[in-house]
Short mmCIF file of C-alpha atoms and ligand atoms in Angstrom, two decimals:
data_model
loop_
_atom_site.label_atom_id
_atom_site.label_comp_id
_atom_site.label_asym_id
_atom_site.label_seq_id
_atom_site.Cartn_x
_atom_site.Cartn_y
_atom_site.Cartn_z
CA UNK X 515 -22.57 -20.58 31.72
CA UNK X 516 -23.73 -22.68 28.82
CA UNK X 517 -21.83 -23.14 26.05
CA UNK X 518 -24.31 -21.16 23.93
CA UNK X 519 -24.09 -17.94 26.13
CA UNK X 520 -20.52 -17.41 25.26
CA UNK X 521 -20.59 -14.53 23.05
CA UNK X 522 -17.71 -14.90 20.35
CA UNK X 523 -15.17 -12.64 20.13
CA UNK X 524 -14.87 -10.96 16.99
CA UNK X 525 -11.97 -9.16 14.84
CA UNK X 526 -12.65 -5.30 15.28
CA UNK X 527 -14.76 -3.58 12.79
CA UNK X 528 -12.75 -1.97 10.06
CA UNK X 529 -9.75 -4.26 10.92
CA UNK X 530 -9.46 -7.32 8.65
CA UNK X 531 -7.95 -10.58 8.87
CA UNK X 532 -5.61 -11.59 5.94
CA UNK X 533 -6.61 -14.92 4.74
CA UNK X 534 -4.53 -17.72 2.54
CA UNK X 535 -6.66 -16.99 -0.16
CA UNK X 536 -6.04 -13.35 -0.02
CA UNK X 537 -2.06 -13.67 0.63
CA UNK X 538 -0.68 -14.55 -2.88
CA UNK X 539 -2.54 -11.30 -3.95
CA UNK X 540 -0.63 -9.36 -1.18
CA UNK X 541 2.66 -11.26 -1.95
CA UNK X 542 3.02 -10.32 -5.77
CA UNK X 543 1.98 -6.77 -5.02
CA UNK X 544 4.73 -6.91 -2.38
CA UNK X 545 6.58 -8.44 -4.33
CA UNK X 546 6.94 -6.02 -7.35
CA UNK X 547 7.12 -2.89 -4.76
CA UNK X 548 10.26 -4.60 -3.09
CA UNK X 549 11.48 -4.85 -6.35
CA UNK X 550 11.07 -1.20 -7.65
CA UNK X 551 12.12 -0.06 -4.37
CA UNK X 552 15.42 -1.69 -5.32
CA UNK X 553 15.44 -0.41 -9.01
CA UNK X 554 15.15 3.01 -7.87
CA UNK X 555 17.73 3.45 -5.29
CA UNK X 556 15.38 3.30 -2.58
CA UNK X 557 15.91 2.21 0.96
CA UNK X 558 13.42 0.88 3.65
CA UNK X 559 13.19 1.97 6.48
CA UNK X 560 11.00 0.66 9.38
CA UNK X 561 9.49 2.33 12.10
CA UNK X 562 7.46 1.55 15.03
CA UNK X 563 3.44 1.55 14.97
CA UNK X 564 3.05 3.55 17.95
CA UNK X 565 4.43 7.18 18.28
CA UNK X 566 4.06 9.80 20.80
CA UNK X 567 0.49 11.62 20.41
CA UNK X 568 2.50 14.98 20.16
CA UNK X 569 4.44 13.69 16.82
CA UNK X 570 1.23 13.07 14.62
CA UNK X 571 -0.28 16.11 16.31
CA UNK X 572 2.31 18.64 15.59
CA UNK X 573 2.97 17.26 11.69
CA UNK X 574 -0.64 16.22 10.49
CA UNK X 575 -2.64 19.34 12.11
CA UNK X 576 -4.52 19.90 15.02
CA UNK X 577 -7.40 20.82 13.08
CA UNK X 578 -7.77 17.80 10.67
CA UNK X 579 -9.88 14.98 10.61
CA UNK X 580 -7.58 12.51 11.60
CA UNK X 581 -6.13 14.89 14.36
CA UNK X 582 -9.67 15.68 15.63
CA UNK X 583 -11.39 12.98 15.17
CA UNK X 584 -9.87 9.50 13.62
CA UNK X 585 -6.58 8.57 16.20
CA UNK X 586 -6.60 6.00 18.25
CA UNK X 587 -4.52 7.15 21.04
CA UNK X 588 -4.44 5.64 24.23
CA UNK X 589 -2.19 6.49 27.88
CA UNK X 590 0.14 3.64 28.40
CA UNK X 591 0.87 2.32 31.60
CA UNK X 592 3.38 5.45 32.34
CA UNK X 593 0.53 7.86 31.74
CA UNK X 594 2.42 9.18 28.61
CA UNK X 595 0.17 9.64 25.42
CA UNK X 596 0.50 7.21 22.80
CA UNK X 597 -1.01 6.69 19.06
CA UNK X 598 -1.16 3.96 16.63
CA UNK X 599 -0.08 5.57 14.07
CA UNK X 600 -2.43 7.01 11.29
CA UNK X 601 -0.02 7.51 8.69
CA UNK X 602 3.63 7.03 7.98
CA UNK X 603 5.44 10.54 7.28
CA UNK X 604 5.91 11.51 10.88
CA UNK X 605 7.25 8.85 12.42
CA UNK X 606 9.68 8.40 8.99
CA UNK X 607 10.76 12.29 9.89
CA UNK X 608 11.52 11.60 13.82
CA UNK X 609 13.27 8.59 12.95
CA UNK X 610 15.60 9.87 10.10
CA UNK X 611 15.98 13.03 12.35
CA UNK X 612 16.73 10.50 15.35
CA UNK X 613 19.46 8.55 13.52
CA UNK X 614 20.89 11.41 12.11
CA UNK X 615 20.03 10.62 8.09
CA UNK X 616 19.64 13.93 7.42
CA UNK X 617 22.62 15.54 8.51
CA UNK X 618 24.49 16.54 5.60
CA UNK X 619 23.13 14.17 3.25
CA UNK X 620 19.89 13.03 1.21
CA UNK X 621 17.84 9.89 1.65
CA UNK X 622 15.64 7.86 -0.61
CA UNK X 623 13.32 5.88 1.56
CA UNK X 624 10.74 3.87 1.49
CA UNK X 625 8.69 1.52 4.21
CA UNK X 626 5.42 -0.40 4.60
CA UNK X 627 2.97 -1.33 7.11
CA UNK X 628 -0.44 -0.94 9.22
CA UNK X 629 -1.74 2.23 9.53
CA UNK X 630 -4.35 3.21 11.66
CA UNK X 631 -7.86 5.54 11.25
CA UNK X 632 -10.92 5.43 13.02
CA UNK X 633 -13.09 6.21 10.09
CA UNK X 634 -16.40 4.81 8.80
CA UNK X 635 -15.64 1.68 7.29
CA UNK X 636 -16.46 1.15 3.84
CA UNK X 637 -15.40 -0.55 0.88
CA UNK X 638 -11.74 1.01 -0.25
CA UNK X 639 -11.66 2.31 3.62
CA UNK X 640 -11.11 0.76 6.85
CA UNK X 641 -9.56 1.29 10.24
CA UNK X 642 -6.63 -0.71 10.27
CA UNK X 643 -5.06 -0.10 6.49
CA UNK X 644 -1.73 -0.48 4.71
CA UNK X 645 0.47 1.66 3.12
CA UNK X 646 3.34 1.77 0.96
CA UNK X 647 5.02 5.02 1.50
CA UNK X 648 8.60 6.68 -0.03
CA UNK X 649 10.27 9.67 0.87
CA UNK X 650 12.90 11.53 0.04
CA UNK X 651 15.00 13.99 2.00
CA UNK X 652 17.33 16.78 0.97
CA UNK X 653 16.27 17.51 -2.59
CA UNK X 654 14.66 20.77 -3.40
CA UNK X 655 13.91 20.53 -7.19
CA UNK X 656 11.44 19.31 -9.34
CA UNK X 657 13.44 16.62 -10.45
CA UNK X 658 12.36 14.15 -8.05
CA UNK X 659 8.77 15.34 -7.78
CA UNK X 660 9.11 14.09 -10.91
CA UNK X 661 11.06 10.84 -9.93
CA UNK X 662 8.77 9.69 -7.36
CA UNK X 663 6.07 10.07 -9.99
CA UNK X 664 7.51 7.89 -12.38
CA UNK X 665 8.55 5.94 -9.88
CA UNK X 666 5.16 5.05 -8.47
CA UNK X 667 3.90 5.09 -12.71
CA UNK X 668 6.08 2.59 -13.19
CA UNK X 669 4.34 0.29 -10.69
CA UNK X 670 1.36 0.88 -12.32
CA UNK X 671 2.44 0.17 -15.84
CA UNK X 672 4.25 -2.99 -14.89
CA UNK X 673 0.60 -4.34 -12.69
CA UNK X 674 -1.39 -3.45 -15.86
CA UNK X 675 -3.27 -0.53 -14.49
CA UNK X 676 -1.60 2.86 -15.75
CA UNK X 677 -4.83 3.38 -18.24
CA UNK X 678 -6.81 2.53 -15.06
CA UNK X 679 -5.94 5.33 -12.81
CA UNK X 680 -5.60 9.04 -13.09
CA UNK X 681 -2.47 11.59 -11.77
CA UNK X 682 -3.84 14.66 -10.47
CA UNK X 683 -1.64 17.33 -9.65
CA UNK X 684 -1.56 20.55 -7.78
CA UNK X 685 0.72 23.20 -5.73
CA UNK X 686 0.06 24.84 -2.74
CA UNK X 687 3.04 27.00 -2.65
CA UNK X 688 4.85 28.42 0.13
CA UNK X 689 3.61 28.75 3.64
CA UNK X 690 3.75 32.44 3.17
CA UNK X 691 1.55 32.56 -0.01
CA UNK X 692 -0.66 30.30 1.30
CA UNK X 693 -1.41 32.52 3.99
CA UNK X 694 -2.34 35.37 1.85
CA UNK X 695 -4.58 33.17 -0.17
CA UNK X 696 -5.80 31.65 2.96
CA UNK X 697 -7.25 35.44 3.69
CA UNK X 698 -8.66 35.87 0.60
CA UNK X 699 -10.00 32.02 0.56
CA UNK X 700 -11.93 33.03 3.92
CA UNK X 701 -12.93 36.85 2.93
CA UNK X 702 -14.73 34.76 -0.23
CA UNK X 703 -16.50 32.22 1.89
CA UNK X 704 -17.90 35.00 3.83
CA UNK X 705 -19.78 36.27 1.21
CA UNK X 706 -21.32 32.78 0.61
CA UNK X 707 -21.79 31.83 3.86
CA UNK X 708 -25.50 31.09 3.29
CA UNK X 709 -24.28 28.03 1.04
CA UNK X 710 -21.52 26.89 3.36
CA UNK X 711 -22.68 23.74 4.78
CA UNK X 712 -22.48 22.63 8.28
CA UNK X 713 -18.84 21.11 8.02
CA UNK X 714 -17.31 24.59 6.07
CA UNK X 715 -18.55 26.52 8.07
CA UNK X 716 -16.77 24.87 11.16
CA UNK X 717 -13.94 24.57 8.83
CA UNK X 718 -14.38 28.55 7.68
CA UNK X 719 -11.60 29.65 10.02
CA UNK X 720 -9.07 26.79 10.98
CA UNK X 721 -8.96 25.01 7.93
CA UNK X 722 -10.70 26.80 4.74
CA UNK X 723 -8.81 25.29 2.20
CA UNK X 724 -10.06 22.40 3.04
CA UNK X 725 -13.57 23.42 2.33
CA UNK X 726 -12.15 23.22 -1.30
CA UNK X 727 -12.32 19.64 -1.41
CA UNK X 728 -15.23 19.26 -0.59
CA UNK X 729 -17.81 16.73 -2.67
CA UNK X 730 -20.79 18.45 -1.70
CA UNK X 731 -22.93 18.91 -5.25
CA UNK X 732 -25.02 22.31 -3.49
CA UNK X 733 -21.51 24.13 -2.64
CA UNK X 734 -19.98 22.68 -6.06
CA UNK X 735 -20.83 26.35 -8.12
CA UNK X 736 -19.78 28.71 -5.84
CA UNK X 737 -16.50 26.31 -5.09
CA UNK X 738 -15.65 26.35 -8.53
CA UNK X 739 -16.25 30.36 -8.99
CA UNK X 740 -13.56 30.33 -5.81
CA UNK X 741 -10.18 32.37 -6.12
CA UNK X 742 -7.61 29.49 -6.95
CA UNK X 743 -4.67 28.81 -5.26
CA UNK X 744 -2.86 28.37 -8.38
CA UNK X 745 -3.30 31.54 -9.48
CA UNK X 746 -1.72 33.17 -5.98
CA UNK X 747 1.30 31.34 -5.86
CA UNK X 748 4.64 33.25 -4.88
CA UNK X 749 7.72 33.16 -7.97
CA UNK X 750 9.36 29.92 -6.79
CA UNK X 751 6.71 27.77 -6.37
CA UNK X 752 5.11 28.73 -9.53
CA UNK X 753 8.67 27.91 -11.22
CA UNK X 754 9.15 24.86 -9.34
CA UNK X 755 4.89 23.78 -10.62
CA UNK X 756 6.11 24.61 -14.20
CA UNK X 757 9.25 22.59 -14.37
CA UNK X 758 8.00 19.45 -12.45
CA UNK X 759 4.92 19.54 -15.30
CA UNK X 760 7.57 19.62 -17.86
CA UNK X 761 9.42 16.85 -16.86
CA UNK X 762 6.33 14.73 -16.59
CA UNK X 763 5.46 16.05 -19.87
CA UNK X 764 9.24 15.22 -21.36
CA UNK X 765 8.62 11.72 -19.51
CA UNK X 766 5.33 11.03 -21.10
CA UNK X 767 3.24 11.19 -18.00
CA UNK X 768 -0.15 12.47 -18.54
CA UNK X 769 -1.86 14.38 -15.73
CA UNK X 770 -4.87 16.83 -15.07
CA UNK X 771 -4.14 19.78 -12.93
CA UNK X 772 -6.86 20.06 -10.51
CA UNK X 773 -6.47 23.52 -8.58
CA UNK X 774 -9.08 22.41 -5.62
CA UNK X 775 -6.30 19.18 -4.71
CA UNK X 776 -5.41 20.55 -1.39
CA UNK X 777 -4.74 16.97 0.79
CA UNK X 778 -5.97 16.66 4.59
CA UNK X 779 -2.77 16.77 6.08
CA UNK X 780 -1.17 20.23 6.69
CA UNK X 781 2.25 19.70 6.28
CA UNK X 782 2.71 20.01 2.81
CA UNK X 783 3.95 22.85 0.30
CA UNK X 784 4.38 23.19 -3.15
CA UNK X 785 3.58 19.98 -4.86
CA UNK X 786 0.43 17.86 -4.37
CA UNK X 787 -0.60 14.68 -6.37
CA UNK X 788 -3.10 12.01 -6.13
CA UNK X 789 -3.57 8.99 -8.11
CA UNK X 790 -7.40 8.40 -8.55
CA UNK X 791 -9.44 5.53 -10.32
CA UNK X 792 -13.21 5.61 -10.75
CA UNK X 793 -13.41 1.43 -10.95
CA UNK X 794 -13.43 1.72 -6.57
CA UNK X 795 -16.36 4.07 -6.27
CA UNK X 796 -16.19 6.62 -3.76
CA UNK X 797 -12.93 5.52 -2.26
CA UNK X 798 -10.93 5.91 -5.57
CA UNK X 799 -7.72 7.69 -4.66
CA UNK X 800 -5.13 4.44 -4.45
CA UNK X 801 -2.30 6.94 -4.11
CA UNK X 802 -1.54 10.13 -3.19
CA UNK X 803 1.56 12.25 -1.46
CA UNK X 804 3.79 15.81 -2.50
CA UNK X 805 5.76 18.18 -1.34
CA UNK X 806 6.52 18.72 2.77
CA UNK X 807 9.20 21.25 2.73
CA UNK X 808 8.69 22.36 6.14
CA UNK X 809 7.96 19.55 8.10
CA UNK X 810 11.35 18.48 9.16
CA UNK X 811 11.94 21.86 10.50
CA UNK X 812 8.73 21.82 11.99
CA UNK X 813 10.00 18.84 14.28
CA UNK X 814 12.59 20.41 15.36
CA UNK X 815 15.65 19.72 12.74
CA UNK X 816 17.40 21.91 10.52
CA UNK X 817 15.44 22.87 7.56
CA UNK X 818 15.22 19.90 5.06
CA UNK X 819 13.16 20.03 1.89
CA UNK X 820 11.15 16.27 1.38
CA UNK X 821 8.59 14.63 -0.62
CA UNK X 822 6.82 11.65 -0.83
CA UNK X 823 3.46 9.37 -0.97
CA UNK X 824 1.72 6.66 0.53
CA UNK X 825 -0.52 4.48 -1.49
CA UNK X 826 -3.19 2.18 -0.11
CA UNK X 827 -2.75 -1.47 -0.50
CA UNK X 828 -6.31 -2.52 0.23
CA UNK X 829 -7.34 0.12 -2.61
CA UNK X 830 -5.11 -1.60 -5.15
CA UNK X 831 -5.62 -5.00 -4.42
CA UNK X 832 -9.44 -4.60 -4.79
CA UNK X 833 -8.27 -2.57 -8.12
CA UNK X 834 -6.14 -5.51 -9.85
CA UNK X 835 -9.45 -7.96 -8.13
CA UNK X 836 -11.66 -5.57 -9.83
CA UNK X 837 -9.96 -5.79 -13.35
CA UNK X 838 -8.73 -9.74 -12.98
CA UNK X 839 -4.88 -8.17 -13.25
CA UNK X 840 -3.34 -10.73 -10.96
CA UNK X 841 -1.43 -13.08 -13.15
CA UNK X 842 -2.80 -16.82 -12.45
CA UNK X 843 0.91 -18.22 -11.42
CA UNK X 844 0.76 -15.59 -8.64
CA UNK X 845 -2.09 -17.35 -7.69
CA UNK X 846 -0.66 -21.07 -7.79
CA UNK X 847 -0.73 -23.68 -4.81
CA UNK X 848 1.88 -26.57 -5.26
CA UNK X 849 3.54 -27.72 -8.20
CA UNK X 850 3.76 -31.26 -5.91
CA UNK X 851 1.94 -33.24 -3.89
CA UNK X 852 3.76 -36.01 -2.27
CA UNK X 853 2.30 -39.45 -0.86
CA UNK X 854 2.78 -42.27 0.75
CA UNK X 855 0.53 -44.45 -0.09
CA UNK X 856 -0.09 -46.36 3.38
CA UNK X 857 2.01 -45.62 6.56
CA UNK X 858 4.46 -48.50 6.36
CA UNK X 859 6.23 -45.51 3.54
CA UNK X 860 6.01 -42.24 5.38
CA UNK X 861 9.71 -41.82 6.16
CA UNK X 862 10.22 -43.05 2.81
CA UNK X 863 8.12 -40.05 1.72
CA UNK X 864 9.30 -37.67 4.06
CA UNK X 865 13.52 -38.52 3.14
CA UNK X 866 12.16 -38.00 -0.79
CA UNK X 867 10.54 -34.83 -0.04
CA UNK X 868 13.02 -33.16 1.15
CA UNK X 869 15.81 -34.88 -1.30
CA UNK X 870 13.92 -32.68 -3.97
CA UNK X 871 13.93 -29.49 -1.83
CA UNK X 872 17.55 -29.91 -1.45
CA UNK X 873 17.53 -30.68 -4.99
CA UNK X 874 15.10 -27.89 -6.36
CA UNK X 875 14.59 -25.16 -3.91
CA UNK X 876 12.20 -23.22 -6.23
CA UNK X 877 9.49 -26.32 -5.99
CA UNK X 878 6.65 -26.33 -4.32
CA UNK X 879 6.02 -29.33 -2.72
CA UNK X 880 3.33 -29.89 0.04
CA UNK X 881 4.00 -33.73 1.58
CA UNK X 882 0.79 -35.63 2.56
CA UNK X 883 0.59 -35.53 6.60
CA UNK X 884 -2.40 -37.18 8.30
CA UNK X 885 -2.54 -40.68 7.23
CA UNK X 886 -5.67 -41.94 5.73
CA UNK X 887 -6.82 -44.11 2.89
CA UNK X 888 -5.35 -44.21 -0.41
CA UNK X 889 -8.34 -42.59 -1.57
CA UNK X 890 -8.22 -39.79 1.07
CA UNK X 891 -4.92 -39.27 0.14
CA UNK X 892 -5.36 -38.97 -3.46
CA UNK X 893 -8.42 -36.74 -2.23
CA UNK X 894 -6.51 -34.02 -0.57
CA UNK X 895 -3.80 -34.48 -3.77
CA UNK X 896 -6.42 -32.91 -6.12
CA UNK X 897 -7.69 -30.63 -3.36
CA UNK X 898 -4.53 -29.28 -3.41
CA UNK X 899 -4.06 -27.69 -7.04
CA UNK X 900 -0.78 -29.41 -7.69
CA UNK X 901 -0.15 -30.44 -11.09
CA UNK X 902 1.71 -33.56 -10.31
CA UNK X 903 1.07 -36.50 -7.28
CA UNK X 904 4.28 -38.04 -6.32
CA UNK X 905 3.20 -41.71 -5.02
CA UNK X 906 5.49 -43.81 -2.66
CA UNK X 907 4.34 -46.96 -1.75
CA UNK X 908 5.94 -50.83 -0.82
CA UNK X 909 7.22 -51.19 -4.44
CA UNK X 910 8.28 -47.49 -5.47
CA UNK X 911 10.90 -47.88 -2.07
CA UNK X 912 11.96 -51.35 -2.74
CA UNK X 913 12.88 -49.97 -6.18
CA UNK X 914 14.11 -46.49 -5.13
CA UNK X 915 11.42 -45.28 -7.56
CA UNK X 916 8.68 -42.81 -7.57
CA UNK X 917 5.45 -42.88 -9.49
CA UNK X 918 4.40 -39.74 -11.07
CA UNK X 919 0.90 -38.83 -11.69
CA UNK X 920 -0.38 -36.10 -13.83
CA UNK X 921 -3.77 -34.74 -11.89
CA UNK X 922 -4.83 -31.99 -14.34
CA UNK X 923 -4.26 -33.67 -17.55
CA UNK X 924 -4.62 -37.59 -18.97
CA UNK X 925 -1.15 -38.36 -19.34
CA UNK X 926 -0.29 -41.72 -18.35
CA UNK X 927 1.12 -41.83 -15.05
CA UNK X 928 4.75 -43.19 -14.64
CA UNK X 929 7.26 -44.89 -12.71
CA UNK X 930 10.26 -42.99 -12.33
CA UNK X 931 13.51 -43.89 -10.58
CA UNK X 932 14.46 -41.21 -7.69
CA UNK X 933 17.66 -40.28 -9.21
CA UNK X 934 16.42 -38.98 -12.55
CA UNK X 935 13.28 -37.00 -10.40
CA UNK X 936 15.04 -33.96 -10.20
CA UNK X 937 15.61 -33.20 -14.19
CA UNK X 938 11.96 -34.93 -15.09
CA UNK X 939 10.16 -32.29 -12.38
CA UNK X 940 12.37 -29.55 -14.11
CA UNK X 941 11.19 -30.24 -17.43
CA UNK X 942 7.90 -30.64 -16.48
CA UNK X 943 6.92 -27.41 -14.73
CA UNK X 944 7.21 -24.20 -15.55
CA UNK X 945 9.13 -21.69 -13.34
CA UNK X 946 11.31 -18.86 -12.84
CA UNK X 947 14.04 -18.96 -11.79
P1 HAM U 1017 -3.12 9.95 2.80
O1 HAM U 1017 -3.75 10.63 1.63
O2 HAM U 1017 -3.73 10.22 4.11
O3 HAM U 1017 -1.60 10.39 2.80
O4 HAM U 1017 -3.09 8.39 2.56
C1 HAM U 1017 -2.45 7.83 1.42
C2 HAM U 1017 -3.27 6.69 0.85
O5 HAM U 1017 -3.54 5.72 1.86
C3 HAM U 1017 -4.65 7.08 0.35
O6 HAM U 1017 -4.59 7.63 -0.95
C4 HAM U 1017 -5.36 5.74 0.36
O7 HAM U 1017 -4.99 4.99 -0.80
C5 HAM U 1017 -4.76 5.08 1.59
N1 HAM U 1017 -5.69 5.22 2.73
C6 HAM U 1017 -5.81 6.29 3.55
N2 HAM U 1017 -6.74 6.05 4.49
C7 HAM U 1017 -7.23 4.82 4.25
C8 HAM U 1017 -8.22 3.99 4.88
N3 HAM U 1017 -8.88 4.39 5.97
N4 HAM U 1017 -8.44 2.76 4.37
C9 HAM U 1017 -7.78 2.33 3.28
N5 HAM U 1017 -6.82 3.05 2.65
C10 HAM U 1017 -6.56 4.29 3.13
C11 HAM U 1017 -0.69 9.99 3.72
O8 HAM U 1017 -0.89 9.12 4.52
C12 HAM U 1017 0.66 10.67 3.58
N6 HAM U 1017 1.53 10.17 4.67
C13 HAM U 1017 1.26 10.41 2.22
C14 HAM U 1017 2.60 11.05 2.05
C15 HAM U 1017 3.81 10.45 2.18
N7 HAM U 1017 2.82 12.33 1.79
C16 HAM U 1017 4.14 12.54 1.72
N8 HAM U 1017 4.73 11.42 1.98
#
């Protein structure tokens, strides 16, 4: 076979590859989740990325999209069913069951990682995706509803994008009510059958409510003349909707209640939310999550009320991309590039290089490896994006000096004895501690 008949193998469609240029983005999103995590008492938690088929099955729904039609599930060698998994919930339930973190207590969580759909790739949507998700176990009120709300506005305050993105709230009450409504729902649909599209109509008796999300403009009128689940809630719930939108209201968190919200996962109850933008296009929910009282239950534990969200890191990145929020020292290379100016000083280099890591562990210093010309070297200096060039050559080590070089402004470059590096560098650049 000739060299040009070797087809290269590519990176799966919908499944990206991370690249340097991309990773300081990722990092100081990461970054300031890890830290909010912290503020608010929350705990991560990691989990495997492949679950038993029957988990995602019996939590998400056998009738929803991702059930039916977006899993990648696979037998493994023992013939046992396995999926990657599409979402994080389930497996954060079996494994807090598992360990026994819900037995007589409560749980703040929180975890991140790959998730996996096999959807239609698109901008804002792909096949392999992350997630940031929290969840909390054991508390029944609206208080931390609320709390997860503000915990998650929060994040977006402190990236710059709380008047970017919209909280949309709903509840879908108890299993029981929803069941009556579901009857209703369907007995309504009937009569407009001749508008249900091709989709609602297979959806007409295992999943109706989900035929209220749909974005179909020619069902849109008769949708929005639908009874609403809001308005056939049972006593609790409807208690439990009015508090949680006081406390948002007492917190000064603005929100629209939209009474079609109804998620495409089934295990949830009472409260829904989703945080949408319209700077993504059609992929604009960044966020979403609520109440999944029975769920835990469900999977086989003793009843445990929970809540939670995932939001989608892709979505936000391409968000603070979008609207230039990513701070330009996030973005930063090197404060230092380091050279020896021929090879006769490259341990000299190499000894001073990491002297100053010792000596300043929060500098970034990228040493010159490679050899080449002076010129090559001072090439791949500028290339670089440091501020500074350290040069070492014959004279600098005779001297136990350094010479420092500015490469993004005119001042006169200097010779500067090792010793006193340290406290000139920290004067010099910026950083935090
Ligand atoms: P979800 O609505 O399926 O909920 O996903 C949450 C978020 O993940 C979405 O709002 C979106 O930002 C992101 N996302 C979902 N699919 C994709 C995709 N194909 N490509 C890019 N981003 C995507 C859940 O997963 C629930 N487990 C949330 C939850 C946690 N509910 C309670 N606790």
């Amino acid at each position: 076979m000739s060299k040009s008949d070797v087809k290269k193998i590519q990176a799966i469609r919908g499944m990206n590859d991370l690249l340097p240029s991309d990773s300081p983005r990722w990092q100081f999103f990461e970054g300031k989740v890890r830290q909010l995590m912290q503020r608010y008492g929350f705990a991560e938690i990691r989990m495997p990325i492949v679950e038993q088929t029957a988990l995602f099955a019996r939590s998400i729904g056998e009738v929803t999209d991702i059930v039916e039609k977006e899993m990648y599930t696979f037998e493994d060698r023992n013939g046992d069913s396995l999926t990657l998994r599409p979402e994080g919930t389930a497996s954060c339930v079996r494994a807090a069951m598992e360990h026994g973190l819900l037995y007589n207590q409560t749980q703040r969580l929180w975890y991140q990682g790959p998730m996996f759909r096999h959807e239609r790739p698109q901008k804002g949507r792909y096949r392999q995706f992350h997630q940031v998700g929290v969840e909390a176990y054991g508390f029944d009120g609206p208080d931390i509803d609320a709390e997860v709300i503000l915990l998650s506005a929060r994040l977006w305050r402190e990236l710059g994008l709380l008047e970017h993105v919209t909280l949309e709230l709903n509840s879908l009450g108890s299993s029981e009510a929803r069941a009556a409504y579901r009857d209703k729902l369907i007995a309504y649909f009937e009569q407009h059958r001749d508008v249900l599209d091709e989709d609602s109509l297979r959806r007409l008796t295992s999943n109706p409510l989900r035929i209220l999300d749909s974005k179909n403009p020619a069902m849109a009128e008769m949708l929005d003349a639908a009874p609403r689940l809001l308005d056939n809630l049972d006593d609790a719930s409807r208690a439990h909707f009015e508090q949680l939108k006081a406390l948002l209201d007492a917190a000064g968190i603005p929100f629209v209640v939209n009474p079609r919200l109804v998620r495409g996962l089934d295990y949830y109850s009472r409260t829904v939310f989703e945080w949408t933008t319209t700077a993504l296009g059609s992929q604009g929910t960044v966020c979403a999550g609520g109440r999944y009282d029975g769920l835990v239950e469900q999977l086989g534990g003793k009843p445990t009320p929970a809540v939670g969200f995932a939001m989608g890191i892709e979505r936000l990145i391409l968000l603070l991309e979008t609207l230039d929020l990513v701070p330009d020292e996030a973005l930063g290379g090197s404060d230092v590039y380091l050279l020896a100016m021929d090879d006769s000083a490259t341990a000299a280099a190499m000894a001073l290089a990491e002297q100053l890591r010792s000596e300043l562990p929060w500098l970034r210093l990228q040493l010159h490896c490679g050899g080449g010309s002076f010129k090559s070297r001072m090439k791949k200096a500028d290339k670089s994006g440091a501020a500074f060039a350290l040069l070492l050559g014959e004279d600098e080590v005779a001297e136990r000096a350094v010479t420092l070089k500015a490469l993004r402004d005119d001042q006169a470059q200097q010779r500067i004895p090792q010793a006193a590096l340290a406290d000139t560098l920290s004067e010099q650049l910026t950083h935090t501690p």
